[in-house]
Amino acid sequence: MTGARQQLIDSVRARFGERAAVTEPADIEPWLTDWRGRWHGRSDAILQPGSTEEVAAMIALAAELEIALVPQGGNTSMVGGATPPADGSALILSLRRMNRIRSIEKGTMRAVVEAGVILQTLHEAVAAKGVRFPLTLGAKGSATIGGLISTNAGGTQVLRFGPMRALVDGIEAVLPDGTVHDGLSGLKKDNRGYSLDQLLIGAEGTLGIVTAARLKLFPAIHSRAVAWLGLASPQAALDTLRALEAGTDRIEGFEILPRESLEAALDHIADLRAPLDGVHAWHALVEATVSQPGDEPPEDLLARLLAPLVDKGMVENAVISSSEAQAEAFWRIRDSLSEAERAAFGPATQHDISVPVDLMPRFMADAAAEIEQAFPGTHASGFGHLGDGNIHFHVRAGERGGADWLQREGPAVTQLVDDLVTAIGGSISAEHGIGQMKRDELERLSPDRMRTIRAIKAALDPHKLMNPGKLV
Amino acid sequence: MTGARQQLIDSVRARFGERAAVTEPADIEPWLTDWRGRWHGRSDAILQPGSTEEVAAMIALAAELEIALVPQGGNTSMVGGATPPADGSALILSLRRMNRIRSIEKGTMRAVVEAGVILQTLHEAVAAKGVRFPLTLGAKGSATIGGLISTNAGGTQVLRFGPMRALVDGIEAVLPDGTVHDGLSGLKKDNRGYSLDQLLIGAEGTLGIVTAARLKLFPAIHSRAVAWLGLASPQAALDTLRALEAGTDRIEGFEILPRESLEAALDHIADLRAPLDGVHAWHALVEATVSQPGDEPPEDLLARLLAPLVDKGMVENAVISSSEAQAEAFWRIRDSLSEAERAAFGPATQHDISVPVDLMPRFMADAAAEIEQAFPGTHASGFGHLGDGNIHFHVRAGERGGADWLQREGPAVTQLVDDLVTAIGGSISAEHGIGQMKRDELERLSPDRMRTIRAIKAALDPHKLMNPGKLV
């Protein structure tokens, strides 16, 4: 350990007590590797501030000693965004002790929440007050508000509520020089120059550390219904979505999956049942919710809007959940797809990509064809958030497989996918961010964008002390 | 004229034709002064690009010659944001020829609009397709989309739809080095690092020039109604707003004004009639709209929600418009207040400020008392967007008046107002921006924020060629 890192640890402990820095290797170990086990780092300590003032003081000390810090929330990054550098040069700064919900106000429909609050904890706290924070995703039991903001998280309800950026009404953060940016006052109009709040959202902790946020709340769900549709193609799914949207603003989720993914789930995951009897090339899960008891029940709404689409053949078949248990069962199929595909199909490259929504059906067909031609024997397909133009696109090794396929051909496959996405104006990172995983690809494909990002980073964090090695 | 400026003009004309640069002094003259006549500048020419490519080429040429550019749309800035420097060192770059509406898509509810399109032109174009762009304000007949984005404009419908930032889905801009940032592809999810779109919104043209934007559209208004309320105080108005919001999400506007402002309007503006017979200390104008023919008519909605508030005395009296003409007449009173106050009360300092909505009633009382104590004889009051926590707060000279009062005491009054606003977490610029007018006050009150703004500016525009002298 260099003297400077030890000095930082000592100073932190002297000012904020023993537990403000964890140095026991066994306690640090679980936080050195990302949850999928792809990136491994080293760190002498985990700093654990308990308040914004402590974060500010620790960052100021670190800046003085030129020690880099890696902010961590739930450590659920999909792109290595929270793993410290392998050389051990940085310390982890964990926000997990900053886990207070400072306020939940129904009058203004806002909550002020510290960075270390776990998403599910927030869901439960606002539900107890009869309101709702709509963003949700698979990692909700671990992911924290600070991480969700720093990665502009998406999830399954983006269709109606937007990503985290649309749900944040103000941010409190500590900047690289240790000053506190306080954007929590809840001003509905504020035109004092560049929006630092907006700059910090999605910045992956590279411009400062988010310590708290003011979040938008919505009326609680009174009831929901989920329809499961059998469809001929992604284009039919998109046409169905547009037809539903023309009739209501109450569609919250619209997810699609191909037949083979459904079959993989039914074969490999316990306790799942096929929602429909017949065989369909594609499937969609559609969720509608209502918040007022007097509104048309969501199952009636879905039945009314879907009937003419079934009549005209746009939808081949449909079933609507008749109970919360059945709605939950439909979602369980969707949520098990990643695990099912791994079990059923072996190695695959995975791509969190987005394209303009209307172009997605064509992209799925054309990109799959190009990839299967360039890498004969592979199979390319996708499932996910069609309504957001965001598909989790997978290329399976197929007959080219073998233990080392990912290592051998993965990078070339990824480059081809990224090229195809970029060519039609899409994004190589729809919701997971850049982190360590996609940094080189972003540089390769978007040098102009990267130059701007780099200039802003250098301006605000000239000594590169904030989450080094991520994004830039 | 320095050789470099002439060289730029010559190069622009050589490449893009004679009309790409206006040099006739009489043609330039109207664009050298802001519309309220407070700032005066000089410029050898107005460059007039007709396309994004031409903007990029002109900026690249200007960067090479190190000539600063001042972007102009409708020249309706309230803070001197579009007036060139007095020393004539910069050229004006007018976006007025970039006035194409590139697309209006009802499927995705988006329009792609060039920077020079006038707001009212956009309103009419989308209305012709049966949809709506909701942002509106007094200068809609002159203000352009590029200027509205660069100032994150507000206006009267922010309560429901938010400011410009909430209505922009992507931006095309030319950066200071002449590269084009294309954010128009309409991705619903895109997490490739810092959001340049968000950074450019509200940047007042200091980081690049917005050339086009993808804007969100909404269902057309089927019908609207406007209620005029008599109230005892701003607190009663706020309580009324909260009670209405608890019962509906269809309130679009909530504006308040004191008795004296109403009387000034009735006395000094032609063809206005008092909406209510009695005398009330405060008044509110409430607008509700519906977009579906089958929905509860807005006049019924307002009547149903207001009746219990009148019964319990929260609202002293109320009248609801029974025709579009009457709704328009109510709005005309609101829209004439600035002119009426100038005519009735003589010189006054004007402050476009915001505070957290719930604190506004207390602020209005406390700030007025403090100011009137510090400057005996003055009278302080405000009117405007209570629902946004944004009041146009005025301090009238009263018996201290005289022709030179504004010059003599205006700066000291402004500093006190700004101090009081800042002390309760408010903003010294709610919707008008910083421009030239508020630069020193922002520096004085928010040195940390200013340091960050300055660092970003220096990173992206190191030679200070973009709208020099504004904001930073």
PDB file of N, CA and C in Angstrom, chain B residues 341-387:
ATOM      1  N   GLU B 341     -49.043  47.678 -15.513  1.00  0.00           N
ATOM      2  CA  GLU B 341     -48.285  48.139 -14.355  1.00  0.00           C
ATOM      3  C   GLU B 341     -47.339  49.272 -14.720  1.00  0.00           C
ATOM      4  N   ARG B 342     -46.734  49.165 -15.906  1.00  0.00           N
ATOM      5  CA  ARG B 342     -45.852  50.255 -16.340  1.00  0.00           C
ATOM      6  C   ARG B 342     -46.644  51.556 -16.419  1.00  0.00           C
ATOM      7  N   ALA B 343     -47.857  51.467 -16.992  1.00  0.00           N
ATOM      8  CA  ALA B 343     -48.676  52.662 -17.162  1.00  0.00           C
ATOM      9  C   ALA B 343     -49.163  53.191 -15.814  1.00  0.00           C
ATOM     10  N   ALA B 344     -49.516  52.291 -14.911  1.00  0.00           N
ATOM     11  CA  ALA B 344     -50.153  52.719 -13.661  1.00  0.00           C
ATOM     12  C   ALA B 344     -49.154  53.166 -12.604  1.00  0.00           C
ATOM     13  N   PHE B 345     -48.031  52.488 -12.540  1.00  0.00           N
ATOM     14  CA  PHE B 345     -47.184  52.640 -11.358  1.00  0.00           C
ATOM     15  C   PHE B 345     -45.821  53.264 -11.629  1.00  0.00           C
ATOM     16  N   GLY B 346     -45.492  53.542 -12.863  1.00  0.00           N
ATOM     17  CA  GLY B 346     -44.188  54.136 -13.134  1.00  0.00           C
ATOM     18  C   GLY B 346     -43.067  53.133 -12.966  1.00  0.00           C
ATOM     19  N   PRO B 347     -41.856  53.653 -12.707  1.00  0.00           N
ATOM     20  CA  PRO B 347     -40.684  52.779 -12.737  1.00  0.00           C
ATOM     21  C   PRO B 347     -40.739  51.686 -11.667  1.00  0.00           C
ATOM     22  N   ALA B 348     -40.229  50.519 -12.039  1.00  0.00           N
ATOM     23  CA  ALA B 348     -40.165  49.389 -11.105  1.00  0.00           C
ATOM     24  C   ALA B 348     -39.039  48.472 -11.532  1.00  0.00           C
ATOM     25  N   THR B 349     -38.394  47.848 -10.560  1.00  0.00           N
ATOM     26  CA  THR B 349     -37.447  46.787 -10.917  1.00  0.00           C
ATOM     27  C   THR B 349     -38.253  45.509 -11.090  1.00  0.00           C
ATOM     28  N   GLN B 350     -37.832  44.688 -12.045  1.00  0.00           N
ATOM     29  CA  GLN B 350     -38.576  43.467 -12.368  1.00  0.00           C
ATOM     30  C   GLN B 350     -37.676  42.265 -12.154  1.00  0.00           C
ATOM     31  N   HIS B 351     -38.211  41.263 -11.502  1.00  0.00           N
ATOM     32  CA  HIS B 351     -37.391  40.111 -11.122  1.00  0.00           C
ATOM     33  C   HIS B 351     -38.094  38.817 -11.503  1.00  0.00           C
ATOM     34  N   ASP B 352     -37.475  38.096 -12.428  1.00  0.00           N
ATOM     35  CA  ASP B 352     -38.004  36.793 -12.854  1.00  0.00           C
ATOM     36  C   ASP B 352     -37.396  35.735 -11.941  1.00  0.00           C
ATOM     37  N   ILE B 353     -38.055  35.468 -10.817  1.00  0.00           N
ATOM     38  CA  ILE B 353     -37.442  34.609  -9.802  1.00  0.00           C
ATOM     39  C   ILE B 353     -38.314  33.379  -9.528  1.00  0.00           C
ATOM     40  N   SER B 354     -37.701  32.356  -8.985  1.00  0.00           N
ATOM     41  CA  SER B 354     -38.479  31.196  -8.555  1.00  0.00           C
ATOM     42  C   SER B 354     -38.022  30.752  -7.176  1.00  0.00           C
ATOM     43  N   VAL B 355     -38.951  30.190  -6.442  1.00  0.00           N
ATOM     44  CA  VAL B 355     -38.653  29.562  -5.154  1.00  0.00           C
ATOM     45  C   VAL B 355     -39.455  28.261  -5.115  1.00  0.00           C
ATOM     46  N   PRO B 356     -39.144  27.357  -4.174  1.00  0.00           N
ATOM     47  CA  PRO B 356     -39.969  26.153  -4.072  1.00  0.00           C
ATOM     48  C   PRO B 356     -41.446  26.548  -3.929  1.00  0.00           C
ATOM     49  N   VAL B 357     -42.307  25.872  -4.676  1.00  0.00           N
ATOM     50  CA  VAL B 357     -43.708  26.299  -4.793  1.00  0.00           C
ATOM     51  C   VAL B 357     -44.346  26.545  -3.428  1.00  0.00           C
ATOM     52  N   ASP B 358     -44.132  25.614  -2.492  1.00  0.00           N
ATOM     53  CA  ASP B 358     -44.804  25.726  -1.198  1.00  0.00           C
ATOM     54  C   ASP B 358     -44.310  26.918  -0.375  1.00  0.00           C
ATOM     55  N   LEU B 359     -43.141  27.431  -0.714  1.00  0.00           N
ATOM     56  CA  LEU B 359     -42.603  28.567   0.037  1.00  0.00           C
ATOM     57  C   LEU B 359     -43.005  29.918  -0.562  1.00  0.00           C
ATOM     58  N   MET B 360     -43.619  29.902  -1.739  1.00  0.00           N
ATOM     59  CA  MET B 360     -43.887  31.162  -2.432  1.00  0.00           C
ATOM     60  C   MET B 360     -44.789  32.114  -1.646  1.00  0.00           C
ATOM     61  N   PRO B 361     -45.912  31.649  -1.056  1.00  0.00           N
ATOM     62  CA  PRO B 361     -46.738  32.621  -0.322  1.00  0.00           C
ATOM     63  C   PRO B 361     -45.945  33.329   0.779  1.00  0.00           C
ATOM     64  N   ARG B 362     -45.176  32.575   1.549  1.00  0.00           N
ATOM     65  CA  ARG B 362     -44.405  33.191   2.625  1.00  0.00           C
ATOM     66  C   ARG B 362     -43.358  34.135   2.046  1.00  0.00           C
ATOM     67  N   PHE B 363     -42.688  33.692   0.980  1.00  0.00           N
ATOM     68  CA  PHE B 363     -41.672  34.550   0.360  1.00  0.00           C
ATOM     69  C   PHE B 363     -42.273  35.879  -0.079  1.00  0.00           C
ATOM     70  N   MET B 364     -43.446  35.811  -0.719  1.00  0.00           N
ATOM     71  CA  MET B 364     -44.045  37.045  -1.246  1.00  0.00           C
ATOM     72  C   MET B 364     -44.310  38.046  -0.120  1.00  0.00           C
ATOM     73  N   ALA B 365     -44.774  37.537   1.021  1.00  0.00           N
ATOM     74  CA  ALA B 365     -45.052  38.425   2.156  1.00  0.00           C
ATOM     75  C   ALA B 365     -43.757  38.908   2.793  1.00  0.00           C
ATOM     76  N   ASP B 366     -42.880  37.964   3.119  1.00  0.00           N
ATOM     77  CA  ASP B 366     -41.657  38.328   3.850  1.00  0.00           C
ATOM     78  C   ASP B 366     -40.731  39.197   3.016  1.00  0.00           C
ATOM     79  N   ALA B 367     -40.547  38.850   1.753  1.00  0.00           N
ATOM     80  CA  ALA B 367     -39.630  39.613   0.911  1.00  0.00           C
ATOM     81  C   ALA B 367     -40.155  41.028   0.711  1.00  0.00           C
ATOM     82  N   ALA B 368     -41.468  41.155   0.494  1.00  0.00           N
ATOM     83  CA  ALA B 368     -42.041  42.491   0.305  1.00  0.00           C
ATOM     84  C   ALA B 368     -41.796  43.343   1.549  1.00  0.00           C
ATOM     85  N   ALA B 369     -42.016  42.745   2.732  1.00  0.00           N
ATOM     86  CA  ALA B 369     -41.828  43.500   3.974  1.00  0.00           C
ATOM     87  C   ALA B 369     -40.377  43.948   4.124  1.00  0.00           C
ATOM     88  N   GLU B 370     -39.445  43.051   3.863  1.00  0.00           N
ATOM     89  CA  GLU B 370     -38.022  43.398   4.005  1.00  0.00           C
ATOM     90  C   GLU B 370     -37.611  44.495   3.039  1.00  0.00           C
ATOM     91  N   ILE B 371     -38.102  44.395   1.829  1.00  0.00           N
ATOM     92  CA  ILE B 371     -37.704  45.386   0.816  1.00  0.00           C
ATOM     93  C   ILE B 371     -38.288  46.755   1.148  1.00  0.00           C
ATOM     94  N   GLU B 372     -39.558  46.743   1.549  1.00  0.00           N
ATOM     95  CA  GLU B 372     -40.203  48.025   1.860  1.00  0.00           C
ATOM     96  C   GLU B 372     -39.587  48.674   3.103  1.00  0.00           C
ATOM     97  N   GLN B 373     -39.027  47.830   3.976  1.00  0.00           N
ATOM     98  CA  GLN B 373     -38.335  48.383   5.135  1.00  0.00           C
ATOM     99  C   GLN B 373     -36.967  48.953   4.725  1.00  0.00           C
ATOM    100  N   ALA B 374     -36.275  48.228   3.855  1.00  0.00           N
ATOM    101  CA  ALA B 374     -34.944  48.680   3.435  1.00  0.00           C
ATOM    102  C   ALA B 374     -35.023  49.906   2.534  1.00  0.00           C
ATOM    103  N   PHE B 375     -36.097  49.996   1.751  1.00  0.00           N
ATOM    104  CA  PHE B 375     -36.267  51.131   0.827  1.00  0.00           C
ATOM    105  C   PHE B 375     -37.633  51.757   1.085  1.00  0.00           C
ATOM    106  N   PRO B 376     -37.735  52.522   2.168  1.00  0.00           N
ATOM    107  CA  PRO B 376     -39.058  53.044   2.542  1.00  0.00           C
ATOM    108  C   PRO B 376     -39.689  53.841   1.401  1.00  0.00           C
ATOM    109  N   GLY B 377     -40.977  53.612   1.226  1.00  0.00           N
ATOM    110  CA  GLY B 377     -41.687  54.292   0.152  1.00  0.00           C
ATOM    111  C   GLY B 377     -41.907  53.423  -1.072  1.00  0.00           C
ATOM    112  N   THR B 378     -41.086  52.379  -1.214  1.00  0.00           N
ATOM    113  CA  THR B 378     -41.297  51.470  -2.348  1.00  0.00           C
ATOM    114  C   THR B 378     -42.458  50.525  -2.028  1.00  0.00           C
ATOM    115  N   HIS B 379     -42.932  49.867  -3.070  1.00  0.00           N
ATOM    116  CA  HIS B 379     -43.951  48.840  -2.880  1.00  0.00           C
ATOM    117  C   HIS B 379     -43.548  47.611  -3.696  1.00  0.00           C
ATOM    118  N   ALA B 380     -43.533  46.442  -3.030  1.00  0.00           N
ATOM    119  CA  ALA B 380     -43.098  45.214  -3.704  1.00  0.00           C
ATOM    120  C   ALA B 380     -44.274  44.258  -3.823  1.00  0.00           C
ATOM    121  N   SER B 381     -44.402  43.640  -4.980  1.00  0.00           N
ATOM    122  CA  SER B 381     -45.484  42.678  -5.183  1.00  0.00           C
ATOM    123  C   SER B 381     -45.146  41.810  -6.388  1.00  0.00           C
ATOM    124  N   GLY B 382     -46.010  40.850  -6.647  1.00  0.00           N
ATOM    125  CA  GLY B 382     -45.705  39.979  -7.769  1.00  0.00           C
ATOM    126  C   GLY B 382     -46.949  39.377  -8.361  1.00  0.00           C
ATOM    127  N   PHE B 383     -46.815  38.875  -9.577  1.00  0.00           N
ATOM    128  CA  PHE B 383     -47.908  38.130 -10.206  1.00  0.00           C
ATOM    129  C   PHE B 383     -47.280  37.054 -11.079  1.00  0.00           C
ATOM    130  N   GLY B 384     -48.069  36.100 -11.444  1.00  0.00           N
ATOM    131  CA  GLY B 384     -47.563  35.127 -12.412  1.00  0.00           C
ATOM    132  C   GLY B 384     -47.843  33.694 -12.057  1.00  0.00           C
ATOM    133  N   HIS B 385     -46.838  32.845 -12.365  1.00  0.00           N
ATOM    134  CA  HIS B 385     -47.022  31.391 -12.396  1.00  0.00           C
ATOM    135  C   HIS B 385     -46.866  30.777 -11.012  1.00  0.00           C
ATOM    136  N   LEU B 386     -47.837  30.953 -10.133  1.00  0.00           N
ATOM    137  CA  LEU B 386     -47.719  30.407  -8.780  1.00  0.00           C
ATOM    138  C   LEU B 386     -47.492  28.899  -8.812  1.00  0.00           C
ATOM    139  N   GLY B 387     -48.172  28.239  -9.719  1.00  0.00           N
ATOM    140  CA  GLY B 387     -48.057  26.776  -9.796  1.00  0.00           C
ATOM    141  C   GLY B 387     -46.655  26.295 -10.115  1.00  0.00           C
TER     142      GLY B 387
END
